[in-house]
Coordinates of C-alpha atoms and ligand atoms in Angstrom, one line a residue:
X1 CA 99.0 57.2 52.4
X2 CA 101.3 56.2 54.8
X3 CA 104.2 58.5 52.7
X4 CA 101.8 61.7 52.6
X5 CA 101.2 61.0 56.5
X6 CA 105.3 60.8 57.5
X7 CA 105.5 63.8 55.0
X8 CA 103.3 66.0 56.9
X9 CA 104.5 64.8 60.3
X10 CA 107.9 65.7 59.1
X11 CA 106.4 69.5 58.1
X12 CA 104.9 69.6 60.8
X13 CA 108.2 68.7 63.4
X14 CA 109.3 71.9 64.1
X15 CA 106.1 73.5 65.1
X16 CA 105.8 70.7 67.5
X17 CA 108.8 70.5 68.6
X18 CA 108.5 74.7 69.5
X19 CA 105.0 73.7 70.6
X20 CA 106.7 71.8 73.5
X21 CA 109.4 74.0 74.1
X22 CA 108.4 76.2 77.1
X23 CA 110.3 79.4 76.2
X24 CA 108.6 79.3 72.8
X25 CA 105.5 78.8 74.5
X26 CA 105.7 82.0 76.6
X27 CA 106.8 83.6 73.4
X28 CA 103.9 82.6 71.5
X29 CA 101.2 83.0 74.0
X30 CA 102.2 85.2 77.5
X31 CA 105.0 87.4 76.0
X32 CA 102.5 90.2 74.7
X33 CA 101.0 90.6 78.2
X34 CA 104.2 89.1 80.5
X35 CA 106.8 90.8 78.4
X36 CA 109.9 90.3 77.3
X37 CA 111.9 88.7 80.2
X38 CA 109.0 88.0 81.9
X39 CA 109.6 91.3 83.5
X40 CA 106.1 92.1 83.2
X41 CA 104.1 94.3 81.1
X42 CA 100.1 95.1 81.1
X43 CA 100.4 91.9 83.1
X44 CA 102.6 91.0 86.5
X45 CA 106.0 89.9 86.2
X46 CA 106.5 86.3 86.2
X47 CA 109.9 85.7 87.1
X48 CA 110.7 83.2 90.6
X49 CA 110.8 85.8 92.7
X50 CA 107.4 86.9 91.9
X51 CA 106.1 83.5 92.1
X52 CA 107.4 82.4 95.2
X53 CA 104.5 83.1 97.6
X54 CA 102.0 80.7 95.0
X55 CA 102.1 77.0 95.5
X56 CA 103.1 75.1 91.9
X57 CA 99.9 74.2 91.7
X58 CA 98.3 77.5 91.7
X59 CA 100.6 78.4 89.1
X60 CA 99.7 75.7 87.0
X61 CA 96.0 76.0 87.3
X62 CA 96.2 79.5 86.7
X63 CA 98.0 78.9 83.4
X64 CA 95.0 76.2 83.0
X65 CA 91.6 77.9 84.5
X66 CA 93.0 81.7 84.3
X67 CA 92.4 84.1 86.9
X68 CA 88.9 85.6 87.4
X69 CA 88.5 88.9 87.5
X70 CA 91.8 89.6 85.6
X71 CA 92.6 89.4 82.0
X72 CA 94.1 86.4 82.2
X73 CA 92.3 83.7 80.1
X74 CA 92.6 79.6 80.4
X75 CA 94.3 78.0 78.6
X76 CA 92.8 74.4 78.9
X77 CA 91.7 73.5 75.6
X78 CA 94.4 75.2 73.7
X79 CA 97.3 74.4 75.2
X80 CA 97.9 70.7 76.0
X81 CA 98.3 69.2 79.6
X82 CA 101.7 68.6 79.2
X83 CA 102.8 72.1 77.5
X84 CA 101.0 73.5 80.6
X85 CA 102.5 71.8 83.2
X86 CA 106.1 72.0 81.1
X87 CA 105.0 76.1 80.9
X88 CA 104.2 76.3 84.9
X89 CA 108.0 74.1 85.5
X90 CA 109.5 76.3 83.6
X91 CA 108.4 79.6 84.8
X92 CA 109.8 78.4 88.0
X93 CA 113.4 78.8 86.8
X94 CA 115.4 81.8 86.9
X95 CA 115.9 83.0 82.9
X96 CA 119.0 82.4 81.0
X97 CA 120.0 85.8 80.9
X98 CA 119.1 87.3 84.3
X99 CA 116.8 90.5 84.1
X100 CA 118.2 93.9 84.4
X101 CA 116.5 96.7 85.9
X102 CA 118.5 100.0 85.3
X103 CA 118.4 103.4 86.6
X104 CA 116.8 104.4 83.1
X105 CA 114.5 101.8 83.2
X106 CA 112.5 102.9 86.3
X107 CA 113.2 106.9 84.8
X108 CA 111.4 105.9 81.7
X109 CA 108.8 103.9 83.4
X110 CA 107.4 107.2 85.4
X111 CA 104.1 108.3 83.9
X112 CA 102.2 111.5 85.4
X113 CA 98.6 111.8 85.2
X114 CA 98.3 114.9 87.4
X115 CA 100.8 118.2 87.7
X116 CA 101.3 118.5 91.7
X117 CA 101.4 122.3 90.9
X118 CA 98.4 122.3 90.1
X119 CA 95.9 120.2 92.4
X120 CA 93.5 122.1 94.3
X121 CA 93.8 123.0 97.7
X122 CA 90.8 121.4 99.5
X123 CA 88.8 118.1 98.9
X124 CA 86.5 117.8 95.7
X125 CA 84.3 115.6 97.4
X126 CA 81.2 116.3 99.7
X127 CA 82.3 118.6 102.8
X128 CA 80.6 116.6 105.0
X129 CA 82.9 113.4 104.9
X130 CA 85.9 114.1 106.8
X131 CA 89.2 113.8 105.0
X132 CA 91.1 112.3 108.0
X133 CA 88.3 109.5 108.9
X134 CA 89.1 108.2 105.4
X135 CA 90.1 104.4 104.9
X136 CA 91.9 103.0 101.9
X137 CA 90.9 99.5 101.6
X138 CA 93.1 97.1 99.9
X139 CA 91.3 94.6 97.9
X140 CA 93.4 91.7 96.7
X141 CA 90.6 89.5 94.9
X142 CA 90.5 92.1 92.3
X143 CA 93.4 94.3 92.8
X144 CA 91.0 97.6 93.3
X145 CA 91.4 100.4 96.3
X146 CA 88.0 101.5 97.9
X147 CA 88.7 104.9 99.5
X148 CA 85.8 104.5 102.3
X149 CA 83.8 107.1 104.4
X150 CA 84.8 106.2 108.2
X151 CA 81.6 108.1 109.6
X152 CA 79.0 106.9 107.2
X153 CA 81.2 103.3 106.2
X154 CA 80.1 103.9 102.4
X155 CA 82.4 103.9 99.8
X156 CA 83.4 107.6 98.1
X157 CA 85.1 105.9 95.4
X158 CA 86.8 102.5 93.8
X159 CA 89.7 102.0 91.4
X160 CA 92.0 99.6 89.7
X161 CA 95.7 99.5 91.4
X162 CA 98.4 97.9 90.8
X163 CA 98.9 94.0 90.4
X164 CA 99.2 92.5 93.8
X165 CA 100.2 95.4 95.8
X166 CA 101.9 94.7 99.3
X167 CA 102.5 96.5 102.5
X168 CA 100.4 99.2 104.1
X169 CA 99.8 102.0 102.0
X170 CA 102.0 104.9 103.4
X171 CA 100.5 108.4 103.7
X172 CA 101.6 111.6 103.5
X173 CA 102.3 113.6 106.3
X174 CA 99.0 116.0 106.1
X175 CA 97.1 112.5 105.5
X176 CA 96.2 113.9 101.3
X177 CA 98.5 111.7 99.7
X178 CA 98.5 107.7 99.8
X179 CA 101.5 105.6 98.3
X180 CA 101.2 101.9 97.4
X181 CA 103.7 99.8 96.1
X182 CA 103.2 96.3 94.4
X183 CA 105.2 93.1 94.5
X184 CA 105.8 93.9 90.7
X185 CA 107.9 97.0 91.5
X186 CA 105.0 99.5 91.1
X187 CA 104.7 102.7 93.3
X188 CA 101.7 104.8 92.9
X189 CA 101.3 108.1 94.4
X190 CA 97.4 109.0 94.8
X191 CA 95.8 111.8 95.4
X192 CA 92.8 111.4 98.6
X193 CA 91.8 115.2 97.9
X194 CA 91.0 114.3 93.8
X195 CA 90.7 110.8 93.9
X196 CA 93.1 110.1 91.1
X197 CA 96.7 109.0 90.8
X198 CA 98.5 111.5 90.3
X199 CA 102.2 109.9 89.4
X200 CA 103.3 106.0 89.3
X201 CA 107.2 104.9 88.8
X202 CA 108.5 101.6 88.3
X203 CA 111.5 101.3 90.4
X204 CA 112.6 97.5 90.3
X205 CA 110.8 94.1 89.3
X206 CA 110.3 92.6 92.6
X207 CA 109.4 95.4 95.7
X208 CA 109.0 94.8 99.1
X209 CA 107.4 98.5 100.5
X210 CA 107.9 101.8 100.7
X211 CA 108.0 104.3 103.1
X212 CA 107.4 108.1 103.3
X213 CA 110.0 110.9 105.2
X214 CA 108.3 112.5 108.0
X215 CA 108.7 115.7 106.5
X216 CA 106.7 114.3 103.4
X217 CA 109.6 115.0 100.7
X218 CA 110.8 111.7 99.6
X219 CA 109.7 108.3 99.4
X220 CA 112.1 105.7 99.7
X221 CA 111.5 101.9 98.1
X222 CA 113.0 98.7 99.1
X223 CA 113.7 95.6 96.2
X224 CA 114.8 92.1 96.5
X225 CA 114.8 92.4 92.7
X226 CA 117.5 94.0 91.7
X227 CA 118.9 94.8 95.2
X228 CA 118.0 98.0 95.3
X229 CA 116.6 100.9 97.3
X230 CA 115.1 104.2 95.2
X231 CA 114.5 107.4 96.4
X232 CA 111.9 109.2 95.0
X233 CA 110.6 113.2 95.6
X234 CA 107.4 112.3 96.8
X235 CA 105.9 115.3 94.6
X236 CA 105.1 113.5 91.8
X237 CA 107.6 110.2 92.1
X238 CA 110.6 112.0 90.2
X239 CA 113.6 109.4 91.0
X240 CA 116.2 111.2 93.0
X241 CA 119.0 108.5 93.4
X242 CA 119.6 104.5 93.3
X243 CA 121.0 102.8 95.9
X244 CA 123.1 99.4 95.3
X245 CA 122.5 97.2 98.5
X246 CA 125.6 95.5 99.2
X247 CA 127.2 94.3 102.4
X248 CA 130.6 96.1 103.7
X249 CA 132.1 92.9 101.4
X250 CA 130.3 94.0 98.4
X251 CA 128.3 91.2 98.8
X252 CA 124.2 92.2 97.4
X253 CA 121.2 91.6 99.6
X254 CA 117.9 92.4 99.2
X255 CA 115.9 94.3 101.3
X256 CA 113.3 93.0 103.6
X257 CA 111.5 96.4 104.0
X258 CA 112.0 100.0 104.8
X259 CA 110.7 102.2 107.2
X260 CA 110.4 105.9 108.6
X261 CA 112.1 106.9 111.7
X262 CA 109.8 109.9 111.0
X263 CA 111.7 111.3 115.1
X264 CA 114.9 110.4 114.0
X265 CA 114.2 112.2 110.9
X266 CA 116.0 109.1 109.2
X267 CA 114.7 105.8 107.2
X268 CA 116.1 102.7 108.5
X269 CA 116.5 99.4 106.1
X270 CA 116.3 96.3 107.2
X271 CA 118.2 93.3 105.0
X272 CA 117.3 90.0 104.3
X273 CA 121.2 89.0 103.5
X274 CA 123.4 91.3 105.0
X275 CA 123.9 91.2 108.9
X276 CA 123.5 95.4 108.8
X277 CA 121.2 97.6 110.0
X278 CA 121.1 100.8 107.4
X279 CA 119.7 104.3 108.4
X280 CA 119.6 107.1 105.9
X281 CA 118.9 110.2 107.3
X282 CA 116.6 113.2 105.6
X283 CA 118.0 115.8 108.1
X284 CA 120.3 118.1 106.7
X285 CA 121.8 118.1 109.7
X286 CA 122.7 114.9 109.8
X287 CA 125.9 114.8 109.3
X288 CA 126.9 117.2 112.3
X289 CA 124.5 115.5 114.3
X290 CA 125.7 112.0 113.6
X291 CA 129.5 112.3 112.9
X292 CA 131.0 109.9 110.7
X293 CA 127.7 109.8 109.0
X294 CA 128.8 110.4 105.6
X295 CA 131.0 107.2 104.9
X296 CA 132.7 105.7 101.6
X297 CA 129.8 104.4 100.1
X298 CA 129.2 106.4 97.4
X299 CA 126.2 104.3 96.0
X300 CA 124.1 104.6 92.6
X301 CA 124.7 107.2 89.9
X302 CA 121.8 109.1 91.1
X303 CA 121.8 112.7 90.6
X304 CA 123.2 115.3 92.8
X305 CA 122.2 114.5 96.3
X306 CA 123.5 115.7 99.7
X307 CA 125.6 114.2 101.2
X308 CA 123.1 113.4 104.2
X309 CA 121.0 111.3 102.3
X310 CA 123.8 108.5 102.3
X311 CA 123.1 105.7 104.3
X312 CA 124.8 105.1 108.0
X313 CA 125.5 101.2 108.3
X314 CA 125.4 99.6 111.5
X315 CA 126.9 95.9 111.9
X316 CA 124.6 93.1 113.3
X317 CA 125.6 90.1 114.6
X318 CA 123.3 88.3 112.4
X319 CA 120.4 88.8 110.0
X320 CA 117.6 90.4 111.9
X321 CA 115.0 91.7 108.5
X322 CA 111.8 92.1 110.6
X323 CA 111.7 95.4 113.0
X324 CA 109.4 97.4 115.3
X325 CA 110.4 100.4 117.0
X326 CA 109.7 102.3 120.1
X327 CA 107.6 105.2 120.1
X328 CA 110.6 107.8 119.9
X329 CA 112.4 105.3 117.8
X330 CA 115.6 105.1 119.5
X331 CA 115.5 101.5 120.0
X332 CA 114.5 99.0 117.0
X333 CA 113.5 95.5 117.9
X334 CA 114.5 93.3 115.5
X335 CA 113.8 89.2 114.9
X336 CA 115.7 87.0 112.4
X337 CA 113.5 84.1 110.4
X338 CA 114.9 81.4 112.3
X339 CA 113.7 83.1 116.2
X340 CA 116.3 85.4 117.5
X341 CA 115.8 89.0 118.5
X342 CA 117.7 91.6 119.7
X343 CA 117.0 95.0 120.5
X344 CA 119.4 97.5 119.1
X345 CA 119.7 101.0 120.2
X346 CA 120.1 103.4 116.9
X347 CA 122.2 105.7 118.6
X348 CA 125.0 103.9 120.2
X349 CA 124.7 101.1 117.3
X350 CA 124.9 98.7 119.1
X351 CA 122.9 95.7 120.9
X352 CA 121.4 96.8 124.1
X353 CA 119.2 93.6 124.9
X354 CA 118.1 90.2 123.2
X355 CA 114.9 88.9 123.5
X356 CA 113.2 85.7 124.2
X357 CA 111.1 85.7 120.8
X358 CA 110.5 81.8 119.5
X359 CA 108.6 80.6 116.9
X360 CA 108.4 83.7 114.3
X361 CA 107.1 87.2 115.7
X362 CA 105.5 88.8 113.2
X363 CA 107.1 92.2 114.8
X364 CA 106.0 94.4 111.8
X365 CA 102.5 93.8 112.8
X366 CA 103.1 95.0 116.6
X367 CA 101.5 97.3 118.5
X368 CA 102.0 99.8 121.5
X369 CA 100.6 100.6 124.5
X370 CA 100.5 102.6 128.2
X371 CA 99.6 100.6 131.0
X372 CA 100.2 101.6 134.5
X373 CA 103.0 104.0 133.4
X374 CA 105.0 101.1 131.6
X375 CA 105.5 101.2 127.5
X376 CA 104.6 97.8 126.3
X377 CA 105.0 96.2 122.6
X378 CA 103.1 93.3 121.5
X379 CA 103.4 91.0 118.8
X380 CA 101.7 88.2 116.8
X381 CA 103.6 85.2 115.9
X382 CA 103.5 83.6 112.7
X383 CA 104.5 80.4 114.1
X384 CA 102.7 79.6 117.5
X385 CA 99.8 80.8 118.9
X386 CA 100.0 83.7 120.7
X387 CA 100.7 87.4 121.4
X388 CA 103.8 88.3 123.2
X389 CA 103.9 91.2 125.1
X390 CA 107.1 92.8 125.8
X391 CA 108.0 95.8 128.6
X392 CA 109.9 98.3 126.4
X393 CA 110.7 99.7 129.8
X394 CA 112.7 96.5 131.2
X395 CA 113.2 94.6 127.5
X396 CA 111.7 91.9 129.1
X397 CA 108.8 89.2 127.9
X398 CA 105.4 90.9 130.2
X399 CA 103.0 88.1 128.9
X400 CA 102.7 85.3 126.3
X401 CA 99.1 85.3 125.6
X402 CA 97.3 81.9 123.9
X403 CA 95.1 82.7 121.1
X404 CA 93.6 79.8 118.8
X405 CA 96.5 79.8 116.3
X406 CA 99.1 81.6 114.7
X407 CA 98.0 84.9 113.6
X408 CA 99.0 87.9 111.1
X409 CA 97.8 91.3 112.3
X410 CA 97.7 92.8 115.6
X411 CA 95.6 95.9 116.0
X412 CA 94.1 98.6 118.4
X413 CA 93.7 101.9 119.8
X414 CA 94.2 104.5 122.4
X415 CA 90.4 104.9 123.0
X416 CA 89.9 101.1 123.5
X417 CA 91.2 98.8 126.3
X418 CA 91.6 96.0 123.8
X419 CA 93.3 94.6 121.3
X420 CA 92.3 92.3 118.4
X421 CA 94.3 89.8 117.0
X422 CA 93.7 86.9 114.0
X423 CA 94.6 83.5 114.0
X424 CA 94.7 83.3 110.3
X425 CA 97.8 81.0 109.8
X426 CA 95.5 78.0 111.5
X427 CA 92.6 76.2 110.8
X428 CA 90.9 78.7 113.5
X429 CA 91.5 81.1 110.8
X430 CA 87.9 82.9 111.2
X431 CA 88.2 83.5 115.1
X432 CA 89.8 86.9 116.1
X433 CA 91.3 87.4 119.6
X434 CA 90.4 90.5 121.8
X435 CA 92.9 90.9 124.5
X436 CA 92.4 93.4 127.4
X437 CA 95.4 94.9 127.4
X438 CA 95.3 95.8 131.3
X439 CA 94.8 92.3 132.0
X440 CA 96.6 90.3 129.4
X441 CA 94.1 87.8 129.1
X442 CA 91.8 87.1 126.4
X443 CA 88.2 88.6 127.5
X444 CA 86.6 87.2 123.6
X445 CA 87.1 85.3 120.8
X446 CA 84.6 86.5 117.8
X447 CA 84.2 84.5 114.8
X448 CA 81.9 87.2 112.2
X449 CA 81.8 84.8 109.2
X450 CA 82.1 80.9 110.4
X451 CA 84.8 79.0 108.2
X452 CA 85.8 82.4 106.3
X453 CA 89.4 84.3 107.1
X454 CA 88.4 86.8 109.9
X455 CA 91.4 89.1 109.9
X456 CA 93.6 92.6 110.1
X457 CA 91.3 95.0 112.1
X458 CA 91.5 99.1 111.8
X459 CA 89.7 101.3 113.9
X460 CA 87.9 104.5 113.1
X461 CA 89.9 107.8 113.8
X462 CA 87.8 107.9 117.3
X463 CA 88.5 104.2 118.3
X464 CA 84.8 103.5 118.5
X465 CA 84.4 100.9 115.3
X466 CA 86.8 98.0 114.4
X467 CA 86.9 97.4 110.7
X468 CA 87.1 93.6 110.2
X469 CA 88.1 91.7 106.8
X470 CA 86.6 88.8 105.3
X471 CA 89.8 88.2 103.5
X472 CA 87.8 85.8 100.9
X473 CA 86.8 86.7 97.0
X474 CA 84.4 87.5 97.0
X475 CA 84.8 88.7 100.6
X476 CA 83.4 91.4 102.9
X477 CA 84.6 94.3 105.3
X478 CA 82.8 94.3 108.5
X479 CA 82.5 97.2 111.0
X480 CA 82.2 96.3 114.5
X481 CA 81.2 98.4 117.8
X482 CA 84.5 97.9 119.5
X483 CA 82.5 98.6 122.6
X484 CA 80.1 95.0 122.9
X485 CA 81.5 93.7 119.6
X486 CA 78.5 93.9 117.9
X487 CA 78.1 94.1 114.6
X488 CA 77.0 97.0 112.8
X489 CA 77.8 97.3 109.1
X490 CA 78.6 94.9 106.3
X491 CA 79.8 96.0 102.4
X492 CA 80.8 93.3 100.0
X493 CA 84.6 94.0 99.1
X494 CA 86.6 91.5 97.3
X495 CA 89.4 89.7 99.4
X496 CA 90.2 92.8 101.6
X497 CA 93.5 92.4 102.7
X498 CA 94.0 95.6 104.8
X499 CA 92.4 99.0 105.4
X500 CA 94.3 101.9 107.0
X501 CA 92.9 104.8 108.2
X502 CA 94.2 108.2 107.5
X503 CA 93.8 109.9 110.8
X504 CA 95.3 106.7 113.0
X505 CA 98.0 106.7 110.7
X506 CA 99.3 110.6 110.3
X507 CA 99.0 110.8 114.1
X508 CA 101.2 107.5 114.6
X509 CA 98.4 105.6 116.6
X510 CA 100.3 102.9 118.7
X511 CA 97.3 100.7 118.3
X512 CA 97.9 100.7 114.1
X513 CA 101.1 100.3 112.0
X514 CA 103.3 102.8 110.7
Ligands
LIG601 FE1 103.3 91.1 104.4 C1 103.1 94.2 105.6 C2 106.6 91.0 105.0 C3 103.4 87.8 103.3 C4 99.9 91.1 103.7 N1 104.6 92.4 105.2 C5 104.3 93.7 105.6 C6 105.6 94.3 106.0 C7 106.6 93.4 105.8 C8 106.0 92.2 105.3 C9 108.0 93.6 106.1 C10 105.7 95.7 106.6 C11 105.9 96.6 105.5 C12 104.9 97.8 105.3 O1 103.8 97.7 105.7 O2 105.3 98.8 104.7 N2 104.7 89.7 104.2 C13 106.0 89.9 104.6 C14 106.8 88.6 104.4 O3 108.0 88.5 104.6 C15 105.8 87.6 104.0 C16 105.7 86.6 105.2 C17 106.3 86.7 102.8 C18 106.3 87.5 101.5 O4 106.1 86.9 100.5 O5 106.5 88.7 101.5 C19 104.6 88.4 103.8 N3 101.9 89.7 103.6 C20 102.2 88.4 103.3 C21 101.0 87.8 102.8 O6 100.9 86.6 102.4 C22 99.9 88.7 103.0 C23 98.9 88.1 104.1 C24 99.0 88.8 101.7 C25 99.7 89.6 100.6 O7 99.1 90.5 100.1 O8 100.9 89.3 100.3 C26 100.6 89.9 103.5 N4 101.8 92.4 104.6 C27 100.5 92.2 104.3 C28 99.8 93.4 104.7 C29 100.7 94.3 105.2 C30 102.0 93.7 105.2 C31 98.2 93.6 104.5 C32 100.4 95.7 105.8 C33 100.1 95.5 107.2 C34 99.5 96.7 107.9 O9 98.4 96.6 108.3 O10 100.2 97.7 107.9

């Protein structure tokens, strides 16, 4: 007995052994949906970088309980504790051979459900919802879109995105076309008139945003994995050229995000590792209007592309990777992670003012506003409670404003006097903030769903309704008369992380991001 039993231990060694082993765990059980790599597949990438934002634990109890609403199955009961946790540990380290993302790769990752040639002119959906009073809702719980009538607040239509998609979804310039991009490295271009997708492109494993030229002809995508920035023709996500982010010492950096100078007609890129500023213009004029615009790098081995569409670098004094610009965007202000910010005019390159921003202003979130003939930004700040208000005028601090806790999203409107900020990093994470932004002072704190995450507002394209999430799963989206705060509408939506309307957005509102 005891001879058969050390016989069939020994047998059985080597698929205990692999058991245990967390590489041939993912083989065995995640590779088929993960892929090879862990680059991703039907299934999100699960490399570090795309972890980072969970806690280890969430990682682990995903692995354990799965992930409702997804796919993704539990593995308690098959796998054993300790392969699980092993699994979760090792997930957390960079591979052996680090991933590659190639040119060809995001080429041969483009899949085209529509032919642009050949969409139809006008809306197929009823004439009486207005195109331009769309939303696009972002729900996070599930990973769907809900396109959403703005005058009647019903939804026209729902569908499945992309896994974890991040950043506001950037519109085309007539308002008919919506980009998203995921974490994963996913763009999608989508269609508002037909309500389908009508191109998606892989362009890198781990993406930060995209943004969309003024003139509506190219899109332009940021990575932190590989350190890339794509350009794609916005008609139908064709990639047009790969840029290799590296400093003036050939250094790599990621990107921190991208943006459209849409005046300027110009991107600029902001860097998480390089102490540079990057602008790449989509003027053809560019080059005469900027001289010395063209310089030696001579990036990617994209296709032919002019000259113009080369970036200009300027040289920081530091890392500054989280910007807001003023309206004509000749100035950007800029903050570093660790509470510095400067504000750097993009024509003379060069640092015009710095600004007393502590904590970590969420400057990406800000506003803008007229008051008493003075151009005012405000900001949220991830780390202190408060709004800052800063005279774009002067480039000094107009206000610090209290507000129950750190907050994400600032929001408002021409139409309205106020503005409505979350406090959604604190434990006052269901009250928002409305500001009056001729007084500075906080006229009412609102709290729609008691203990829930109350945050990121939109208003309608008139300014009369504020759009508040319920950013829980399941969650809600809850419209608001911005007039006596009173609530008028509720529709169950799962974890709604952001809604963007298309009118407030094609017509740059100050009160909404761009
Ligand atoms: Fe975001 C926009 C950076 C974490 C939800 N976020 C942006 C933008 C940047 C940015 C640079 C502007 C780009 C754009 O809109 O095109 N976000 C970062 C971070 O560095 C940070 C702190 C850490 C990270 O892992 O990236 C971060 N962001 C988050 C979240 O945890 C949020 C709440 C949930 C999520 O989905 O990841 C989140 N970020 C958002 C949203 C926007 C956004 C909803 C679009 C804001 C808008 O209304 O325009």
């Amino acid at each position: 007995m005891k001879a058969l039993l050390s016989s069939l231990l020994l047998a059985l060694a080597p698929l205990i052994a692999a058991a245990a082993d967390p590489a041939a765990l993912y083989q065995q059980q995640c590779l088929s949906c993960h892929g090879a790599q862990r680059m991703g597949a039907m299934a999100p990438a699960l490399l570090p970088q795309s972890l980072e934002r969970l806690k280890p634990d969430e990682v682990l109890r995903t692995i354990r309980d799965g992930r409702a609403a997804t796919q993704m199955a539990g593995f308690a009961g098959k796998l054993a504790d300790a392969d699980i946790r092993e699994l979760a540990a090792w997930l957390a380290t960079p591979p052996a051979t680090p991933p590659v993302w190639r040119e060809a790769d995001t080429a041969a990752s483009r899949i085209q459900y529509l032919d642009p040639a050949k969409l139809p002119l006008r809306p197929t959906f009823a004439a009486s919802i207005d195109p331009r009073n769309l939303f696009v809702v972002v729900e996070a719980g599930d990973h769907h879109v809900t396109v959403l009538d703005g005058d009647r607040f019903q939804p026209v239509t729902r569908f499945q995105s992309r896994f974890a998609l991040h950043g506001g979804p950037k519109f085309s310039p007539d308002g008919r076309f919506v980009y998203f991009a995921s974490r994963d490295g996913w763009v999608t271009q989508y269609d508002l008139y037909t309500l389908q997708p009508v191109a998606e492109i892989r362009v890198g494993l781990n993406t930060r945003n995209v943004a969309v030229s003024g003139d509506g002809r190219w899109v332009l995508a940021g990575n932190t994995l590989p350190e890339t920035l794509v350009l794609l023709d916005a008609n139908g996500l064709k990639p047009v050229k790969t840029f290799a982010v590296t400093d003036r010492g050939g250094k790599p950096s990621r990107v921190s995000a991208v943006y459209d100078a849409a005046p300027r007609h110009s991107f600029i890129v902001a860097l998480k590792d390089a102490a540079e500023l990057w602008e790449i213009s989509y003027d053809p004029k560019a080059a005469a209007i900027y001289p010395g615009y063209v310089h030696d790098y001579q990036m990617g081995e994209g296709l032919a592309v002019p000259g113009y569409l080369n970036p200009r670098v300027t040289p920081l004094e530091m890392v500054l990777d989280d910007f807001f610009f003023d309206d004509r965007y000749r100035h950007v202000m800029a903050a570093s992670r660790d509470g510095h910010a400067q504000v750097i005019n993009l024509d003379s390159r060069s640092k015009v003012a710095e600004l007393p921003l502590d904590g970590m202003p969420h400057l990406g979130s800000g506003i803008t506003f007229v008051q008493d003939g003075h151009h005012y930004m405000a900001t949220p700040n991830l780390k202190g409670g408060r709004v800052t208000v800063i005279d774009m005028d002067r480039w000094q601090v107009a206000a610090n404003i209290a507000t129950p806790g750190p907050g994400f999203f600032l929001r408002s409107h021409e139409n309205t006097p106020y503005a409505w900020v979350d406090a959604m990093m604190s434990p006052r994470r269901d009250t928002l903030s409305i500001i009056d932004k001729r007084s500075f002072k906080v006229v009412r704190e609102l709290t729609l769903r008691p203990g829930k995450t109350n945050a990121h507002v939109e208003f309608t394209r008139d300014g009369r309704y504020a759009l508040v999430s319920i950013m829980e799963t399941p969650g809600e989206l809850v419209v608001v008369d911005a007039a006596n705060f009173r609530e008028v509408a509720a529709l169950p939506m799962m974890k709604p992380i952001g809604k963007y309307n298309v009118f407030n957005k094609v017509t740059r509102s100050g009160g909404t991001s761009h």
